[in-house]
Every structure is written in structure tokens, then in C-alpha cells.
Steps between C-alpha positions, in 0.01 A plus 500: 500500500810644360591856542569699191765771524407828337769748394353851505802654333458290193281583209374246255839385379646477842726802443518751783297832462724799405443875479254558781759646732690666210188676372432629849855641530475670159165658593641613833803661328275680250284637782808617692639671188168677431472620859862624489444680170185664638684614812786638290254688274317641801827618656612656172179692441430600860839550662731571209232715334502736800878533481480575127231762563726672752781517246288670231645837413249780526414687183543871456348716769147629456467826309274785602361759257332834546405764244477875490212673333578621145687831477507747209774761448627730226827388346760678294467449126579709194208686352171451675437411864518128580340305782618192682253276681655233724370242740768317697510203738749424772642147546656373824557178694414656835148591612618783732633684193148509355366643826773767504437577132131560567572702815736735315302510174464883481878555512566215257236625256643852517852384413377269224305786342815714509709227335238436233477871415878512441486231229553570132284351228801375301642314800176327595441390142765227543505186713822612672336830589205325663728262692712793615189683621383191692841480670489873590152458647611198704796691646282804576246284686776322692653835598166633629444184706857508637466866601195408706665197668265263317594168337622572148547156338341600169578237236362680195268764365280378217300702249136395479438784258733743323333717236647805325298744285 
């Protein structure tokens, strides 16, 4: 019997089989690229994200508010007697200022009542007059707190209510 030689590399036409090894290399390269891209993305979001979070600039400091009870005083006006009713709030960036403000409230309220009673109807009838009064009140409160060795970082005095009759 004669032996028949079989060529396993040949397909039907006797041409050698191509692409088997090439397809495997292409698939291997695609897998390596995907794994590398995933690792790069993980590094970017986990490691670089922490560095970016550390570099974020903080916003403005927290503000603290506290209010006085409404106060009513007589004010100077031509003709009949006029009244001024005011409710003010204190604004600061430091919590100890609020504590000092509340601790020294009787002295602060006394001085605010005195300043309000000195006001004239014509002056308070303008925006500049109201802003000027707010600035005077802020300085008076700061002075009271300073004289008592308390923190005095008062940012502003705001009017919650300002009514003249």
C-alpha cells in the first residue's frame, strides 16, 4: 500500500492558511490597549481626582447672623412727634463674635437705642441716610465689643425692619 502525504497547512487549493496568527496578534493588541486605557482612566479618576480636589479654592467663609428684637424710639421731625421702629441683624464670619454680641446685648441695645433716637426723619428718608445709619450702628457695636475685650469682626449691620411714622 502506498502512503499518501497529507499537508495540514494547505486548504483545498493547496495554498497555505493565512491570518490565524495575525488575527490572534490583532486581538491581543486590542486587549492590551483596552486594559491600558482602563488603567489610565482609573488612575486619572482616582489619583489625579484627589490632587484636583486638594487644589480647589475654598469659597467665601461661612456667615453668621443674629438679630436684635425690634426697637421703637421717638425721632426728630418738624411738626408732630415721629416714631422710628427698627429691627437689625448683625453679620459676621466668626462664631465667637455672635457669642460676644449676645453676651453684651444690654450694652449694645442701649447704644443702638441712643443712636436711633438721634436720627432725623429727613435723613432716614433717603437710601444714603439708611446706609449711613447702618455704618454708625456697626461701628458702635464694634466699639462696645472692643471695650470689653471681645472679638469685634462685625461685617455688617442689616435692617430687617425700618418703619417711620
